[in-house]
Amino acid sequence: ALAAGPALAGTPPPVGQAPAASPGPFPLPLPTPTGKRPNLVLFFPDEMRADALGCYGNPVCKTPNYDRLAAQGTRFAQCHVQFPVCGASRCSLLTGWPTSVHGHRSLYYFLRPDEPNLFRYLKEAGYDVYWFGKNDALAQQSFTDSVTQWYDAPSHLPRPRPGEQRPAPDAPLTMLTRGAVDPRATPDHALLELAIGVLEQRERERPFCIFLPTGTPHPPYRAPTGFDTLYDPARLPALIPPGLPVKPRFHAAMRETYRLDAVDDATLRQVRATYYGQVSYTDWLLGELMDAIDRTGHAADTALIASSDHGDYAGDYGLIEKWPSGLEDCLTHVPLLIRAPGGKAGHVVEEMTELYDVMATMLELAGTRARHTHFAASLVPQLKGAAGDPARAAYSEGGYNTYEPQAFEPRLGGLYAPKTDLQNLHPATVARVASVKTRDAAFIARPEETSELYDRRADPGLTQNRIAKASAAGEVAAHQLDLMNRFIRTTGIPPVDKDPRDTPPFYPMASFR
C-alpha cells in the first residue's frame, strides 16, 4: 500500500560556449496567485539514476509520484551532473561552477565562507532556508550565514584507518544488507517530517526554501519493509554485462578488489532489485511531501524541484555504488523535474541540461541573482514551455591527479575499506578524467589510459567503445577541441574585487635597521 501511491496526479549556450556570467538583472519570477515570490523545495535523494524512474522510461520500477510530478511540471530528459561523487557534485550545484574552477573535486573540500553558494544568496534575499539531511556541500563555518535551521541524523560514516594494506574481504562486497526496516522509522522519514513541519507553519512573512537531501537510494542496498520484495530479480531486464572490451582499468580493479568477479548474475540482479526497492521508497517519500504541499495550501505558491547528485552502477558492468572517475550515463544522468507556479504542465525538455542549472533557476524564481561569475543557465523559460538548446552539450569531470594526495579519500574501515584502499594504493584507478555528452554521443577523455567514444542513441548502455575506429578520428578531434575550449573558458575565475597595485605605506620603527 505504501508503494502504490497515486497513479498520476534562459536558454543554455551552444556546445563549447559558456553562458554569460551573471547576466544583468533577472526577469520577474513566474507569476503566482498571491503575487509573492514562490517558496522553494529541493527534494534531493542521494545516488538516484534517471533511468530508474517510470517517467524516464523504466518498464519495471514503480515511481508513481515522480511520474505525477512529471505530469504536473517540466521533465528534463537529459540532465547530467558535473562530478560522479556527492560532495563535488553538490558544490557544483550550489555555485554554478564546473568542479575544476576551485578544486572542489573531493568528499572533503566544501564551500567556505569566502565562496558563493545558492543558499546564502537566498537567505540574503529574504528567504528562510531549511536544510534537513546530509551535508557534503558546505563547510561547517558556512552554515550560519547560509542556512536558517539545519538538522541531520548522527553520522555513522566509517572512521579513517591509516596504515598498512589490509587483506581483501573474505566474501564478495555487494553492499547488500538484511534486516526489517519500518518505512516510517527511517532517518529519511524523520527528515521528511521536519520538512512537513515547515510547510505546516502559519502566519509566515518570509518565503522559505527547504533543502531535503535524503540518504536513499544510496548504498548499502536495503529497502524498507514493503519495498524490499517489490521486485523479482529474475524478472528484471538484463544488466549491462561485466568484462566489456576497452573499458577503463578501474572496472577490472573494482571487481577484483571487491571480489565481484566471484559474483554471479543472480546476485547482481538482487542488487538491482533492492536498489529499485529503495527508489520506490524514495518515490513514496516524495509522494508524502507532495501531499503535504497540497494539504497545507502551498501548491499554488511553491516550486518543487526533484533531482539527485549522481547515479549508481547497481549491478551494471558487474559493479556497485559509484567511482570517482566513472562517467558512464548511469552515474552522470540524473532526474530533474520542476513544478513551478505558473509553469506548463507535462512539458518535456529533450535537450541537454546540467545539474548546476538548478542554481540559476532557483535564483531567478526567487527574484534575485548571483553576484559571482558562474556558468549555470536558468531553466525558467523551459518551465514556461520553451524548448532547450539543441546544440548544447553537458560536461562532467571526475577523479584526482596522482600528485594531489590531499584530494584522495582517507582509507576507511567497514564497507568502504576496499574502495578507499584501492584508490590510495593504486591511484591510477582514479586518475582525472573529463567528458562531453550530447544527445548523440559521449566522449570521455582519459589522459592516463584509453579514452572512450560512444553512440548514445544506438548504444545507450555505452558498451561499444568506438575510440579506435579510423572512421571516428574526426569526431574524437572535435570533442577534444570542445573540451579544451571548455576548460579554457571556465577555469581560473578571478575574484570580483581587485587588489591595489601600490605597496602599502611603510612606517619605520626605532628597532628597525
Coordinates of C-alpha atoms in Angstrom, one line a residue:
A1 CA 0.0 0.0 0.0
L2 CA 2.8 2.4 0.8
A3 CA 4.4 1.8 -2.6
A4 CA 1.2 2.2 -4.6
G5 CA 0.8 5.9 -4.3
P6 CA -1.3 8.0 -6.7
A7 CA -1.3 6.7 -10.2
L8 CA -1.0 10.2 -11.7
A9 CA -1.7 13.2 -10.4
G10 CA 17.4 31.1 -20.1
T11 CA 18.3 29.0 -23.0
P12 CA 21.6 27.2 -22.5
P13 CA 24.7 28.0 -24.7
P14 CA 25.8 26.1 -27.8
V15 CA 28.4 23.4 -27.5
G16 CA 31.8 24.9 -26.4
Q17 CA 30.3 28.3 -25.4
A18 CA 29.8 29.2 -21.8
P19 CA 26.7 31.2 -20.7
A20 CA 27.2 34.8 -20.0
A21 CA 28.4 35.2 -16.4
S22 CA 25.8 36.6 -14.0
P23 CA 23.8 38.3 -16.9
G24 CA 22.0 41.5 -16.0
P25 CA 19.0 41.6 -13.6
F26 CA 16.9 38.6 -13.9
P27 CA 13.3 38.9 -15.2
L28 CA 10.5 38.7 -12.7
P29 CA 9.7 35.2 -11.4
L30 CA 6.9 33.1 -12.7
P31 CA 3.6 34.7 -11.5
T32 CA 1.8 33.2 -8.6
P33 CA -1.8 33.8 -7.5
T34 CA -0.6 35.8 -4.5
G35 CA 2.0 37.8 -6.4
K36 CA 4.7 36.9 -3.9
R37 CA 8.0 35.1 -4.5
P38 CA 7.4 31.4 -4.5
N39 CA 8.6 29.1 -1.8
L40 CA 11.3 26.6 -3.0
V41 CA 11.6 22.9 -2.1
L42 CA 14.5 20.9 -3.4
F43 CA 14.0 17.2 -2.9
F44 CA 17.4 15.7 -3.4
P45 CA 17.9 11.9 -2.9
D46 CA 21.4 10.6 -2.9
E47 CA 22.5 8.4 -5.8
M48 CA 19.3 8.4 -7.9
R49 CA 19.9 7.4 -11.6
A50 CA 17.4 8.8 -14.0
D51 CA 16.6 5.6 -15.8
A52 CA 15.3 4.0 -12.6
L53 CA 12.1 6.1 -12.9
G54 CA 9.0 5.3 -14.8
C55 CA 8.7 8.8 -16.3
Y56 CA 12.2 8.3 -17.7
G57 CA 11.2 5.0 -19.4
N58 CA 11.9 2.4 -16.8
P59 CA 9.4 -0.5 -17.6
V60 CA 9.7 -2.2 -14.1
C61 CA 10.4 0.2 -11.3
K62 CA 7.2 1.7 -9.7
T63 CA 7.6 5.5 -9.3
P64 CA 4.0 6.9 -9.4
N65 CA 4.9 10.1 -7.6
Y66 CA 7.8 11.0 -9.8
D67 CA 5.5 10.3 -12.7
R68 CA 2.8 12.6 -11.1
L69 CA 5.4 15.4 -10.7
A70 CA 6.4 15.0 -14.3
A71 CA 2.8 15.3 -15.4
Q72 CA 2.3 18.4 -13.3
G73 CA 5.5 20.2 -14.3
T74 CA 8.6 20.0 -16.6
R75 CA 10.8 17.0 -17.0
F76 CA 14.3 17.5 -18.2
A77 CA 15.1 14.3 -20.1
Q78 CA 18.9 14.7 -20.3
C79 CA 20.2 16.3 -17.1
H80 CA 23.8 15.4 -16.3
V81 CA 25.9 16.1 -13.2
Q82 CA 29.3 17.8 -13.1
F83 CA 31.0 15.1 -11.0
P84 CA 30.0 11.5 -10.0
V85 CA 30.7 11.8 -6.3
C86 CA 28.4 13.5 -3.7
G87 CA 30.5 16.4 -2.3
A88 CA 31.9 17.6 -5.6
S89 CA 28.6 17.4 -7.4
R90 CA 26.8 19.3 -4.6
C91 CA 29.4 22.1 -4.6
S92 CA 28.9 22.4 -8.3
L93 CA 25.1 22.5 -7.9
L94 CA 25.3 25.4 -5.3
T95 CA 27.8 27.5 -7.3
G96 CA 27.2 27.0 -11.0
W97 CA 30.8 26.1 -11.3
P98 CA 32.5 23.2 -13.0
T99 CA 34.4 21.3 -10.3
S100 CA 37.7 22.4 -11.9
V101 CA 37.1 26.1 -11.1
H102 CA 38.1 26.0 -7.4
G103 CA 39.2 22.4 -7.0
H104 CA 36.0 21.0 -5.4
R105 CA 36.8 17.5 -6.6
S106 CA 36.6 15.6 -3.4
L107 CA 34.4 14.5 -0.5
Y108 CA 36.5 16.7 1.8
Y109 CA 36.5 20.2 0.2
F110 CA 33.3 22.1 0.7
L111 CA 32.1 25.6 0.2
R112 CA 33.8 28.0 2.6
P113 CA 32.6 31.5 3.7
D114 CA 34.7 33.3 1.1
E115 CA 33.0 31.2 -1.7
P116 CA 29.5 31.8 -3.0
N117 CA 26.6 29.4 -2.6
L118 CA 22.9 29.3 -3.6
F119 CA 21.6 29.2 -0.1
R120 CA 23.5 32.2 1.1
Y121 CA 22.1 34.2 -1.8
L122 CA 18.5 33.0 -1.0
K123 CA 19.0 33.9 2.7
E124 CA 20.3 37.3 1.9
A125 CA 17.4 37.8 -0.4
G126 CA 15.0 37.3 2.5
Y127 CA 14.3 33.6 2.4
D128 CA 14.3 31.3 5.4
V129 CA 16.5 28.4 4.4
Y130 CA 15.9 25.0 6.0
W131 CA 18.4 22.1 5.5
F132 CA 17.2 18.7 6.6
G133 CA 19.7 15.9 5.7
K134 CA 23.2 15.0 4.7
N135 CA 25.7 17.8 4.2
D136 CA 28.5 17.1 1.7
A137 CA 28.3 20.7 0.4
L138 CA 29.0 23.5 2.9
A139 CA 32.0 23.8 5.2
Q140 CA 30.8 23.9 8.8
Q141 CA 31.6 27.6 9.1
S142 CA 29.3 28.5 6.2
F143 CA 26.1 27.2 7.7
T144 CA 25.3 30.2 10.0
D145 CA 25.1 32.8 7.2
S146 CA 23.6 30.4 4.6
V147 CA 21.0 28.4 6.5
T148 CA 18.3 29.4 8.9
Q149 CA 17.8 25.9 10.5
W150 CA 19.6 22.6 9.8
Y151 CA 19.4 19.1 11.1
D152 CA 20.8 15.7 10.2
A153 CA 20.8 12.3 12.0
P154 CA 24.0 11.5 13.8
S155 CA 26.7 10.4 11.4
H156 CA 27.6 6.7 11.0
L157 CA 30.4 7.3 8.5
P158 CA 33.3 4.9 8.9
R159 CA 36.4 6.4 10.5
P160 CA 39.7 6.8 8.7
R161 CA 42.1 3.9 9.3
P162 CA 45.6 4.8 8.1
G163 CA 48.2 2.2 7.9
E164 CA 49.3 -0.8 6.0
Q165 CA 47.4 -2.6 3.3
R166 CA 44.5 -4.7 4.7
P167 CA 43.6 -8.1 3.3
A168 CA 40.8 -8.4 0.7
P169 CA 37.3 -9.0 2.1
D170 CA 36.6 -12.6 3.0
A171 CA 33.4 -12.6 0.9
P172 CA 32.4 -10.5 -2.1
L173 CA 31.5 -7.0 -1.3
T174 CA 28.0 -6.4 -2.8
M175 CA 26.8 -3.9 -0.2
L176 CA 23.6 -6.0 0.1
T177 CA 22.4 -5.9 3.7
R178 CA 19.5 -7.6 5.5
G179 CA 17.0 -6.7 8.2
A180 CA 13.5 -5.3 8.5
V181 CA 13.1 -1.6 8.4
D182 CA 9.9 0.3 9.2
P183 CA 9.3 2.8 6.4
R184 CA 8.1 5.4 8.9
A185 CA 11.1 4.8 11.2
T186 CA 14.0 5.6 8.9
P187 CA 16.2 8.7 9.2
D188 CA 14.8 9.8 5.8
H189 CA 11.3 9.8 7.1
A190 CA 12.4 11.8 10.2
L191 CA 13.8 14.4 7.8
L192 CA 10.6 14.4 5.8
E193 CA 8.6 15.1 9.0
L194 CA 10.8 18.1 9.7
A195 CA 10.2 19.5 6.2
I196 CA 6.4 18.9 6.6
G197 CA 6.6 20.8 9.9
V198 CA 7.9 23.9 8.0
L199 CA 5.1 23.5 5.4
E200 CA 2.5 23.5 8.3
Q201 CA 3.7 26.7 9.8
R202 CA 1.2 29.6 9.6
E203 CA 1.4 33.4 9.6
R204 CA 4.7 33.4 7.8
E205 CA 6.0 36.7 6.5
R206 CA 9.1 35.5 4.6
P207 CA 9.2 32.9 1.8
F208 CA 11.1 29.7 2.6
C209 CA 13.4 27.3 0.9
I210 CA 13.6 23.7 2.1
F211 CA 16.6 21.5 1.0
L212 CA 15.8 17.9 1.6
P213 CA 18.8 15.7 0.8
T214 CA 17.7 12.1 1.7
G215 CA 20.0 9.2 2.2
T216 CA 18.2 6.7 0.0
P217 CA 18.7 5.2 -2.5
H218 CA 22.4 5.3 -1.6
P219 CA 24.0 2.0 -0.6
P220 CA 24.2 -0.1 1.4
Y221 CA 21.4 -1.8 -0.5
R222 CA 18.5 -2.3 1.8
A223 CA 14.9 -1.3 1.2
P224 CA 12.3 -0.8 4.0
T225 CA 9.7 -3.4 4.7
G226 CA 7.1 -3.4 1.9
F227 CA 9.6 -2.2 -0.6
D228 CA 12.1 -5.0 -0.1
T229 CA 10.1 -7.6 -2.0
L230 CA 8.6 -5.4 -4.7
Y231 CA 10.9 -6.7 -7.5
D232 CA 11.7 -10.2 -8.5
P233 CA 15.4 -10.2 -9.6
A234 CA 14.7 -12.9 -12.2
R235 CA 12.2 -10.7 -14.0
L236 CA 14.3 -7.6 -14.3
P237 CA 15.7 -6.5 -17.7
A238 CA 19.2 -7.6 -18.4
L239 CA 22.0 -5.7 -16.7
I240 CA 24.9 -4.3 -18.7
P241 CA 27.4 -7.2 -18.6
P242 CA 30.9 -7.1 -17.0
G243 CA 34.1 -7.6 -18.9
L244 CA 33.4 -5.4 -21.9
P245 CA 36.4 -4.6 -24.1
V246 CA 38.3 -1.3 -24.0
K247 CA 36.9 -0.2 -20.6
P248 CA 38.8 1.9 -18.0
R249 CA 41.1 -0.1 -15.7
F250 CA 39.0 0.6 -12.6
H251 CA 36.3 -1.7 -13.9
A252 CA 38.5 -4.8 -13.5
A253 CA 40.2 -3.4 -10.4
M254 CA 36.9 -2.9 -8.6
R255 CA 35.7 -6.3 -9.5
E256 CA 38.9 -7.9 -8.3
T257 CA 39.3 -5.9 -5.1
Y258 CA 35.7 -6.2 -4.1
R259 CA 35.7 -9.9 -5.2
L260 CA 32.8 -9.1 -7.5
D261 CA 34.4 -11.3 -10.2
A262 CA 33.1 -14.2 -8.0
V263 CA 29.6 -12.9 -8.0
D264 CA 27.0 -14.4 -10.4
D265 CA 24.3 -12.6 -12.4
A266 CA 21.6 -13.6 -10.0
T267 CA 23.4 -11.7 -7.1
L268 CA 23.9 -8.7 -9.3
R269 CA 20.2 -8.8 -10.2
Q270 CA 19.4 -8.9 -6.4
V271 CA 21.5 -5.7 -6.1
R272 CA 19.4 -4.1 -8.8
A273 CA 16.1 -5.4 -7.3
T274 CA 17.0 -3.9 -3.9
Y275 CA 18.1 -0.7 -5.4
Y276 CA 14.8 -0.4 -7.2
G277 CA 13.0 -1.1 -3.9
Q278 CA 15.0 1.9 -2.4
V279 CA 14.0 4.0 -5.4
S280 CA 10.3 3.1 -4.9
Y281 CA 10.6 4.0 -1.2
T282 CA 12.1 7.4 -2.2
D283 CA 9.2 7.8 -4.5
W284 CA 6.8 7.2 -1.6
L285 CA 8.6 9.9 0.4
L286 CA 8.2 12.3 -2.5
G287 CA 4.5 11.4 -2.6
E288 CA 4.2 12.2 1.1
L289 CA 6.0 15.5 0.5
M290 CA 3.7 16.4 -2.4
D291 CA 0.6 15.5 -0.4
A292 CA 1.8 17.8 2.4
I293 CA 2.4 20.7 0.0
D294 CA -1.2 20.2 -1.3
R295 CA -2.7 19.8 2.2
T296 CA -1.1 22.9 3.6
G297 CA -2.2 25.1 0.7
H298 CA 1.3 25.6 -0.7
A299 CA 0.7 24.0 -4.2
A300 CA -0.1 27.5 -5.6
D301 CA 2.9 29.3 -4.1
T302 CA 5.7 26.7 -4.0
A303 CA 8.1 25.5 -6.6
L304 CA 9.1 21.8 -6.2
I305 CA 12.4 20.6 -7.7
A306 CA 13.4 16.9 -7.6
S307 CA 16.9 15.8 -8.7
S308 CA 20.0 14.0 -7.4
D309 CA 23.7 14.4 -7.1
H310 CA 24.7 11.3 -9.2
G311 CA 23.6 7.8 -10.1
D312 CA 24.7 4.3 -9.1
Y313 CA 26.0 1.2 -11.0
A314 CA 23.5 -1.0 -9.2
G315 CA 24.9 -4.1 -10.9
D316 CA 25.7 -2.7 -14.4
Y317 CA 29.1 -3.6 -15.7
G318 CA 29.3 -6.0 -12.8
L319 CA 29.8 -3.1 -10.4
I320 CA 28.2 -1.5 -7.4
E321 CA 27.9 2.0 -6.0
K322 CA 29.9 4.6 -8.0
W323 CA 33.5 5.5 -8.7
P324 CA 35.2 8.9 -8.7
S325 CA 36.5 8.6 -12.3
G326 CA 33.4 6.8 -13.6
L327 CA 31.5 8.9 -16.1
E328 CA 29.0 6.3 -17.6
D329 CA 25.5 7.6 -18.1
C330 CA 24.2 5.5 -15.1
L331 CA 26.4 7.8 -12.9
T332 CA 26.0 11.2 -14.6
H333 CA 22.4 11.1 -15.9
V334 CA 20.0 12.1 -13.1
P335 CA 16.4 13.1 -12.9
L336 CA 15.4 16.7 -13.0
L337 CA 11.7 17.5 -12.5
I338 CA 10.4 21.0 -11.7
R339 CA 6.8 22.1 -10.9
A340 CA 6.6 25.8 -10.5
P341 CA 3.6 28.2 -10.1
G342 CA 2.6 29.4 -13.5
G343 CA 4.6 26.7 -15.2
K344 CA 3.5 24.5 -18.0
A345 CA 2.2 21.0 -17.1
G346 CA 3.5 17.9 -18.8
H347 CA 6.3 19.6 -20.6
V348 CA 9.4 17.6 -21.6
V349 CA 12.7 19.2 -22.5
E350 CA 14.7 16.7 -24.6
E351 CA 17.8 18.8 -25.0
M352 CA 20.9 18.5 -22.7
T353 CA 20.9 20.3 -19.4
E354 CA 23.3 20.3 -16.4
L355 CA 22.6 19.8 -12.7
Y356 CA 24.1 23.2 -11.8
D357 CA 21.4 24.9 -13.8
V358 CA 19.3 24.4 -10.7
M359 CA 21.2 27.2 -9.0
A360 CA 20.4 29.8 -11.7
T361 CA 16.8 28.6 -11.9
M362 CA 16.1 28.8 -8.2
L363 CA 17.6 32.3 -8.0
E364 CA 15.5 33.5 -10.9
L365 CA 12.4 32.0 -9.4
A366 CA 13.3 33.9 -6.1
G367 CA 13.6 37.2 -8.0
T368 CA 17.3 37.5 -7.1
R369 CA 20.6 36.9 -8.8
A370 CA 24.1 35.6 -8.2
R371 CA 27.0 38.1 -7.7
H372 CA 29.8 35.8 -8.9
T373 CA 30.9 34.6 -12.3
H374 CA 29.1 31.3 -13.0
F375 CA 28.2 29.0 -15.9
A376 CA 24.7 27.8 -15.0
A377 CA 21.8 28.6 -17.3
S378 CA 18.4 29.4 -15.8
L379 CA 15.7 26.9 -16.9
V380 CA 12.8 29.3 -16.2
P381 CA 12.0 29.6 -20.0
Q382 CA 11.7 25.9 -20.2
L383 CA 9.3 25.8 -17.2
K384 CA 7.0 28.0 -19.2
G385 CA 7.1 25.6 -22.2
A386 CA 10.2 26.6 -24.2
A387 CA 12.4 24.1 -25.7
G388 CA 16.1 23.7 -24.7
D389 CA 19.1 24.5 -26.9
P390 CA 19.6 21.6 -29.4
A391 CA 23.2 22.5 -29.7
R392 CA 24.0 22.3 -26.0
A393 CA 26.3 19.7 -24.5
A394 CA 26.8 18.5 -20.9
Y395 CA 30.2 18.4 -19.3
S396 CA 31.4 16.2 -16.4
E397 CA 34.7 15.7 -14.6
G398 CA 36.0 13.0 -12.3
G399 CA 38.9 11.7 -10.4
Y400 CA 42.1 13.1 -8.9
N401 CA 45.6 13.8 -10.1
T402 CA 48.1 11.4 -8.8
Y403 CA 50.2 14.3 -7.5
E404 CA 47.4 15.6 -5.2
P405 CA 47.1 13.0 -2.4
Q406 CA 45.3 15.7 -0.3
A407 CA 42.2 15.2 -2.6
F408 CA 42.1 11.4 -2.1
E409 CA 39.6 9.9 0.3
P410 CA 41.2 8.7 3.6
R411 CA 41.5 4.9 4.0
L412 CA 38.3 3.9 5.8
G413 CA 37.0 0.9 7.6
G414 CA 33.8 -1.1 7.1
L415 CA 32.2 -1.4 3.7
Y416 CA 34.4 1.3 2.3
A417 CA 37.7 -0.2 3.2
P418 CA 38.3 -2.0 -0.2
K419 CA 37.2 1.1 -2.1
T420 CA 39.5 3.6 -0.3
D421 CA 42.4 1.1 -0.2
L422 CA 42.1 0.7 -4.0
Q423 CA 42.1 4.4 -4.6
N424 CA 45.1 5.1 -2.3
L425 CA 47.2 2.1 -3.2
H426 CA 46.5 2.3 -6.9
P427 CA 45.9 5.9 -7.7
A428 CA 45.9 5.3 -11.4
T429 CA 42.4 3.8 -11.0
V430 CA 41.1 7.3 -10.0
A431 CA 43.1 9.4 -12.4
R432 CA 41.5 12.6 -13.5
V433 CA 39.0 12.5 -16.5
A434 CA 36.5 14.7 -18.3
S435 CA 33.6 14.1 -20.6
V436 CA 31.4 15.9 -23.1
K437 CA 28.0 14.4 -23.9
T438 CA 25.4 15.3 -26.4
R439 CA 22.1 13.6 -27.3
D440 CA 24.0 11.7 -29.9
A441 CA 27.5 10.9 -28.5
A442 CA 29.6 10.6 -25.3
F443 CA 33.3 11.3 -25.3
I444 CA 35.3 10.5 -22.1
A445 CA 38.9 11.8 -22.1
R446 CA 41.2 9.7 -20.1
P447 CA 44.7 11.1 -20.4
E448 CA 46.3 8.3 -18.3
E449 CA 44.7 5.4 -20.4
T450 CA 42.5 4.8 -23.4
S451 CA 39.7 7.3 -23.8
E452 CA 36.1 6.4 -24.7
L453 CA 33.7 7.3 -27.5
Y454 CA 30.1 6.0 -27.7
D455 CA 27.0 6.5 -29.8
R456 CA 24.4 7.3 -27.2
R457 CA 21.4 6.7 -29.4
A458 CA 22.4 3.4 -30.8
D459 CA 24.3 2.2 -27.7
P460 CA 22.6 3.8 -24.6
G461 CA 24.4 1.4 -22.3
L462 CA 27.8 2.7 -23.5
T463 CA 29.0 -0.8 -24.2
Q464 CA 30.9 -0.4 -27.6
N465 CA 33.9 1.9 -27.3
R466 CA 34.5 3.3 -30.8
I467 CA 37.6 5.3 -29.9
A468 CA 40.0 3.1 -32.0
K469 CA 37.9 3.1 -35.2
A470 CA 39.5 5.1 -38.0
S471 CA 36.1 6.5 -39.0
A472 CA 35.8 8.1 -35.6
A473 CA 39.0 10.2 -35.8
G474 CA 37.3 13.4 -36.8
E475 CA 34.6 13.0 -34.2
V476 CA 37.3 12.4 -31.5
A477 CA 39.2 15.5 -32.6
A478 CA 36.1 17.7 -32.5
H479 CA 35.3 16.5 -28.9
Q480 CA 38.8 17.0 -27.8
L481 CA 38.8 20.6 -29.1
D482 CA 35.4 21.2 -27.4
L483 CA 36.7 20.0 -24.1
M484 CA 39.9 22.1 -24.4
N485 CA 37.8 25.2 -25.2
R486 CA 35.5 24.5 -22.3
F487 CA 38.4 24.3 -19.8
I488 CA 39.9 27.5 -21.2
R489 CA 36.7 29.4 -20.8
T490 CA 35.7 28.2 -17.4
T491 CA 38.9 27.8 -15.3
G492 CA 40.9 30.4 -13.4
I493 CA 38.0 32.7 -12.5
P494 CA 39.4 35.7 -10.6
P495 CA 37.7 37.3 -7.6
V496 CA 35.1 40.0 -8.1
D497 CA 37.1 42.6 -6.1
K498 CA 40.6 43.9 -7.1
D499 CA 43.8 44.5 -5.1
P500 CA 45.6 47.8 -5.3
R501 CA 48.9 47.7 -7.2
D502 CA 50.7 50.1 -4.9
T503 CA 52.8 49.0 -2.0
P504 CA 51.3 49.9 1.4
P505 CA 52.9 52.8 3.4
F506 CA 55.9 51.8 5.4
Y507 CA 56.4 53.3 8.9
P508 CA 60.0 52.8 10.2
M509 CA 60.2 51.6 13.8
A510 CA 63.0 52.5 16.2
S511 CA 64.2 48.9 16.3
F512 CA 64.4 48.6 12.5
R513 CA 67.9 48.8 11.0

